Rosetta silent file (secondary structure, phi, psi, omega in degrees, C-alpha in Angstrom):
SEQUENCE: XXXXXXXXXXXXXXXXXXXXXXXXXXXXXXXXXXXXXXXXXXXXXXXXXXXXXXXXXXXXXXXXXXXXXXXXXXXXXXXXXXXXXXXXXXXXXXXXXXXXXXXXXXXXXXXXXXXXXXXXXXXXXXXXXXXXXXXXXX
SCORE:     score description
SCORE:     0.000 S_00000001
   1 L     0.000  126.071  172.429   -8.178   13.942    6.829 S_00000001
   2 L   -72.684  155.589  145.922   -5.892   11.620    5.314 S_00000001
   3 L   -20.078  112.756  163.577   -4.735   10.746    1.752 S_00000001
   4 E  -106.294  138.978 -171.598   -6.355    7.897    0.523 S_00000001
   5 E  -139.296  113.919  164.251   -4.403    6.158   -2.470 S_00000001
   6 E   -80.851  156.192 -141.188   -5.645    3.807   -5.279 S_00000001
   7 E  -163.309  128.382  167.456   -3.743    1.271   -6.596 S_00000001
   8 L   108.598   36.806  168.186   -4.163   -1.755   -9.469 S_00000001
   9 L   -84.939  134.315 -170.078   -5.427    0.569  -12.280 S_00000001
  10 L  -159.949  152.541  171.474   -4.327   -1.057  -15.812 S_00000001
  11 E   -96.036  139.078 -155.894   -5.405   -1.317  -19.097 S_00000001
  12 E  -125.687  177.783 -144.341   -7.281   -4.259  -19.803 S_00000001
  13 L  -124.295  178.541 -176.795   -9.105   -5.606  -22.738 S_00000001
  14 L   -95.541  146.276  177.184  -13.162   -5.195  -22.811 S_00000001
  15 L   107.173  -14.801 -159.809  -14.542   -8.605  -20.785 S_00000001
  16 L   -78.952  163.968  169.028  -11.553   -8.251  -18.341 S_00000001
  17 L  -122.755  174.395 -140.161  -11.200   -8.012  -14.630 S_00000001
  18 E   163.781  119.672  151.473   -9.157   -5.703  -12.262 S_00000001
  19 L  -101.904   71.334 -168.446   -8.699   -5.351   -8.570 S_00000001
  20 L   -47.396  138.696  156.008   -8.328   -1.958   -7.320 S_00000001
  21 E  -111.831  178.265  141.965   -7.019   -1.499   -3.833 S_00000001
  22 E  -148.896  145.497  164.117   -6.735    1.233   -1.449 S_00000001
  23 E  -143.152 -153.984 -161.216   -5.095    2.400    1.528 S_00000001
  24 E  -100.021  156.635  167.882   -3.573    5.631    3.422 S_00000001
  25 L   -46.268  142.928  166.293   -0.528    7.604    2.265 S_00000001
  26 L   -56.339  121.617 -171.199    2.381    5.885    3.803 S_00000001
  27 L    74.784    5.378 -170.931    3.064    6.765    7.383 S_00000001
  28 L   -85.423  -12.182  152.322    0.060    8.746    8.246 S_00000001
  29 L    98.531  -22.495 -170.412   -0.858    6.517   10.625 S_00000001
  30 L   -72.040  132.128  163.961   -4.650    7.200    9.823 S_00000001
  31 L   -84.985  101.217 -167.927   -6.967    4.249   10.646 S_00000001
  32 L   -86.827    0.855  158.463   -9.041    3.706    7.367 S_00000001
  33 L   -66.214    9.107 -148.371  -10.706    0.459    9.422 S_00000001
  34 L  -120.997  -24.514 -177.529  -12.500    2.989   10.966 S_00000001
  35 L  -106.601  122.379  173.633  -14.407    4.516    7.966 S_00000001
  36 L   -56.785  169.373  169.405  -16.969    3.603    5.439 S_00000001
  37 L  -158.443   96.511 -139.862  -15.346    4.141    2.352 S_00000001
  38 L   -91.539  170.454  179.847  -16.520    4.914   -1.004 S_00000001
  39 E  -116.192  149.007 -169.394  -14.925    4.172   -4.573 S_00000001
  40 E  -135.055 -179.461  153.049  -15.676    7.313   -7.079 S_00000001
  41 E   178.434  158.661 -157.209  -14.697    7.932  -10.611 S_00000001
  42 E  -152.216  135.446  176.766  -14.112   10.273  -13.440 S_00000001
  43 L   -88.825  -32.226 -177.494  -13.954    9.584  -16.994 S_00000001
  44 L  -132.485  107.212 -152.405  -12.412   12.814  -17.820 S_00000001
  45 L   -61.433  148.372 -178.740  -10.880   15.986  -15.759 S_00000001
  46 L    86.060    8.277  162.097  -13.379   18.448  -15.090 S_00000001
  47 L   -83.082  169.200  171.371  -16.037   16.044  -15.315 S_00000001
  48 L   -85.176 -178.167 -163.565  -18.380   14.884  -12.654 S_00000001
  49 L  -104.830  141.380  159.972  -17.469   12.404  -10.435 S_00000001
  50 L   -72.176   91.639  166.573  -19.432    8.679  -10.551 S_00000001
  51 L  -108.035  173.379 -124.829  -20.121    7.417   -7.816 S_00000001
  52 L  -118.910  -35.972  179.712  -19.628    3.670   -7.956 S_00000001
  53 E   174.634  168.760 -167.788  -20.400    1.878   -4.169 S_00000001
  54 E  -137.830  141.951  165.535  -19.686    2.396   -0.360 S_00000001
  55 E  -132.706  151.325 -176.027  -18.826   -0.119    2.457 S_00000001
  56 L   -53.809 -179.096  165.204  -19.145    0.095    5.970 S_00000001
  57 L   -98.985   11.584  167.993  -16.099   -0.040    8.239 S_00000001
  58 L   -93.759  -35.359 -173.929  -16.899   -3.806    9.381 S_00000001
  59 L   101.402    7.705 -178.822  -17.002   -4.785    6.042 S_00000001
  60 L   -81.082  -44.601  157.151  -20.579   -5.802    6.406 S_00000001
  61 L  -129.410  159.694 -138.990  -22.620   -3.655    4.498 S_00000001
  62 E  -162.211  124.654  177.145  -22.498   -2.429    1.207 S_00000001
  63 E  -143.946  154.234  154.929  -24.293   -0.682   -1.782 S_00000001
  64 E  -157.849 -148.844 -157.747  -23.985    0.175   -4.957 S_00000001
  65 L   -74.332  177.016  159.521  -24.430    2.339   -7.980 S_00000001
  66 L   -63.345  -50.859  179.065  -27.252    0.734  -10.250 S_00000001
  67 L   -49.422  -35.061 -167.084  -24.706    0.969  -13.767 S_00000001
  68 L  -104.343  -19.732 -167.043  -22.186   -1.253  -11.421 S_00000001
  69 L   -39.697  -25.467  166.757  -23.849   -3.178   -9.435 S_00000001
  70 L  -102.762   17.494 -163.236  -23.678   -6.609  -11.282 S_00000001
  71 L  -150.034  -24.032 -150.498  -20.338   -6.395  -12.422 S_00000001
  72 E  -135.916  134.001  170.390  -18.382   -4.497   -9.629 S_00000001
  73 E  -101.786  134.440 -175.768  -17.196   -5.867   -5.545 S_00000001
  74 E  -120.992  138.462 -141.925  -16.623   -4.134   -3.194 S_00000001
  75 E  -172.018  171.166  177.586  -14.689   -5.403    0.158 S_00000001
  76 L   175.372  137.433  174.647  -11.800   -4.784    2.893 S_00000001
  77 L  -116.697  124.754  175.780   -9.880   -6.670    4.968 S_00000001
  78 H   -58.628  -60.655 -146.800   -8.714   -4.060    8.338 S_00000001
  79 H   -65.335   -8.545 -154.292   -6.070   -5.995    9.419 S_00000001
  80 H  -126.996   11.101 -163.889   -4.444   -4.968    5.703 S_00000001
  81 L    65.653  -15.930 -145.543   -5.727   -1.336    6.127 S_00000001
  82 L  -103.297  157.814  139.651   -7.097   -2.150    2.461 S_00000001
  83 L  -128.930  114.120  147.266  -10.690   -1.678    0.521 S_00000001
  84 E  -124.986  152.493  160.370  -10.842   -3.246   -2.831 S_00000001
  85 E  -100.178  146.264  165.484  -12.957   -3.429   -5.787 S_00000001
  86 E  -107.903  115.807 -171.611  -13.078   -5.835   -8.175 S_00000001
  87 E   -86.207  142.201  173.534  -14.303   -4.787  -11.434 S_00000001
  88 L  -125.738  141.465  169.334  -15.661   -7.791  -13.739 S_00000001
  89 L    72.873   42.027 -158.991  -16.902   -7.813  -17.214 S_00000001
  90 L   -98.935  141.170  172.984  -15.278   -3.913  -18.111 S_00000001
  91 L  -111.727  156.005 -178.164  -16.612   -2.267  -20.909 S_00000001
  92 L   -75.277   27.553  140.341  -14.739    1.155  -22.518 S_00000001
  93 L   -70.119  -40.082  150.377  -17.401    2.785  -20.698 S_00000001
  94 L   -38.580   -3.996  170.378  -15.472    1.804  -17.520 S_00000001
  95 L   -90.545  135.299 -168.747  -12.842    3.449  -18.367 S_00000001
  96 E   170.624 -159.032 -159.114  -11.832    6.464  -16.237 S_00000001
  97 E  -134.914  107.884  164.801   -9.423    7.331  -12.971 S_00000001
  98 E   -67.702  136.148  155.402  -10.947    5.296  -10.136 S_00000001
  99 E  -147.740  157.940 -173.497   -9.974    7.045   -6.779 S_00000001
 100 E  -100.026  132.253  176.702  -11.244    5.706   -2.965 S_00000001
 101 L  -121.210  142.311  168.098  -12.799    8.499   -0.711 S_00000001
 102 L   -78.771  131.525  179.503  -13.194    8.493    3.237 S_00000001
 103 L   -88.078  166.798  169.417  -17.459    8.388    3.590 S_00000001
 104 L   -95.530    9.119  163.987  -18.546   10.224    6.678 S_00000001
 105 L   -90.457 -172.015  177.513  -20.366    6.751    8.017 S_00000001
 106 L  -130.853 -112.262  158.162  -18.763    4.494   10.179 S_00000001
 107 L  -101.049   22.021 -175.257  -20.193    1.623   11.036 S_00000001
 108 L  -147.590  117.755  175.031  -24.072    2.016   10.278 S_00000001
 109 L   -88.219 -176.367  163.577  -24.424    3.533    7.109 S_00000001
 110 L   -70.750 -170.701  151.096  -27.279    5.343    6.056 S_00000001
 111 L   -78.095  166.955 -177.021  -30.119    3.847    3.548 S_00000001
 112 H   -57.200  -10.213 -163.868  -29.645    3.298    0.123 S_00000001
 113 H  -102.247    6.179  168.098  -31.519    6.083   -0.799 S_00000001
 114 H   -70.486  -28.229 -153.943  -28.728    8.622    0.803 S_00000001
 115 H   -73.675  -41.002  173.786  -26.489    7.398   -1.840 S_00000001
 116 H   -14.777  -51.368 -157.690  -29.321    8.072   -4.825 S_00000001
 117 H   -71.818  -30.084  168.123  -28.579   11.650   -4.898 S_00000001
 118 H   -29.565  -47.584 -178.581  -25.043   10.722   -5.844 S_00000001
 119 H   -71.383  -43.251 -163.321  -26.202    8.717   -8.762 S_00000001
 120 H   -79.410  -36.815 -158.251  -28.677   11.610   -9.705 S_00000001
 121 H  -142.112   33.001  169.672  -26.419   14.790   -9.569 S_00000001
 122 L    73.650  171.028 -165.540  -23.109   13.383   -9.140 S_00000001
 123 L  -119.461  144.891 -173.842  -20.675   12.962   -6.345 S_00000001
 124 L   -80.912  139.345 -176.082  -18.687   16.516   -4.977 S_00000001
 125 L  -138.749 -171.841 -169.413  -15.189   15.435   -4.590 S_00000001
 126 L  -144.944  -14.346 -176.091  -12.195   18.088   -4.150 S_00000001
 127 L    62.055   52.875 -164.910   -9.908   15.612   -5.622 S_00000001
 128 L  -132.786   49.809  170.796   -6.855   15.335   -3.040 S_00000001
 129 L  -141.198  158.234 -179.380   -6.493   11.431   -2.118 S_00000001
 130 E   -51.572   85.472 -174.704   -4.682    9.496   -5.143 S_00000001
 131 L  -101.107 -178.158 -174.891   -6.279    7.743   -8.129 S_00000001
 132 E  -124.441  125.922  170.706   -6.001    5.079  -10.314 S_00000001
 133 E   -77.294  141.702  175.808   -6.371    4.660  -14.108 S_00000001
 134 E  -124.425  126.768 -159.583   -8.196    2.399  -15.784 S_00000001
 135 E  -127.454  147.042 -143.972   -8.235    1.891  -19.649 S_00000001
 136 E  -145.029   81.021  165.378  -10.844   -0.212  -20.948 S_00000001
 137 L   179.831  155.658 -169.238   -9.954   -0.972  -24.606 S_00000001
 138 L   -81.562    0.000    0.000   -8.992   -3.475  -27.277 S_00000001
């Protein structure tokens, strides 16, 4: 399993926008076009992890948390390797260390209600692909 490493974490003012990207550690050669791929996040270490939305590996379909869902995009262009999000509208509740996880879909994800238990009891991460901070404050 590759690295995955987030990228455009900044601090920003509350009402602000942000694009996070991600792609693979340099040189691994791993095709992340290949993978759903979810965006997580943690406000604090040792906390649980939030998770935030998932997209297929066409780039086609997509869900996401309820808390984000009106505020936060999620997208990837293959040809770039890349998934980004675009956060809109960030509140210091939004603040936290964004990091991009390889999902275990492909191209057909599951229903919306696999992702639910995430939202209810958090999402298990091991922490070993790259994140990005994001500071959310005036």
């Amino acid at each position: 399993q590759a690295q995955l490493v987030a990228s455009g974490g900044d601090l920003v003012q509350p009402g602000g926008s942000l694009i996070l990207s991600c792609t693979t550690d340099t040189g691994s050669g791993f095709r992340l076009r290949a993978y759903a791929v979810s965006w997580i996040r943690s406000k604090a270490p040792g906390k649980k992890f939030e998770w935030l939305s998932v997209i297929n590996s066409m780039g086609d379909s997509t869900y996401y948390a309820e808390s984000v869902k009106d505020r936060f995009t999620i997208s990837r262009d293959n040809a770039k390797n890349t998934v980004f999000l675009r956060l809109n509208n960030l509140n210091t509740e939004d603040t936290a260390k964004y990091y991009c996880v390889q999902d275990p879909f492909s191209a057909k994800l599951p229903s919306r209600g696999f992702y639910s238990q995430y939202e209810s009891r958090g999402y298990e991460y091991d922490g070993h692909d790259l994140g990005t901070q994001v500071t959310v404050s005036s």
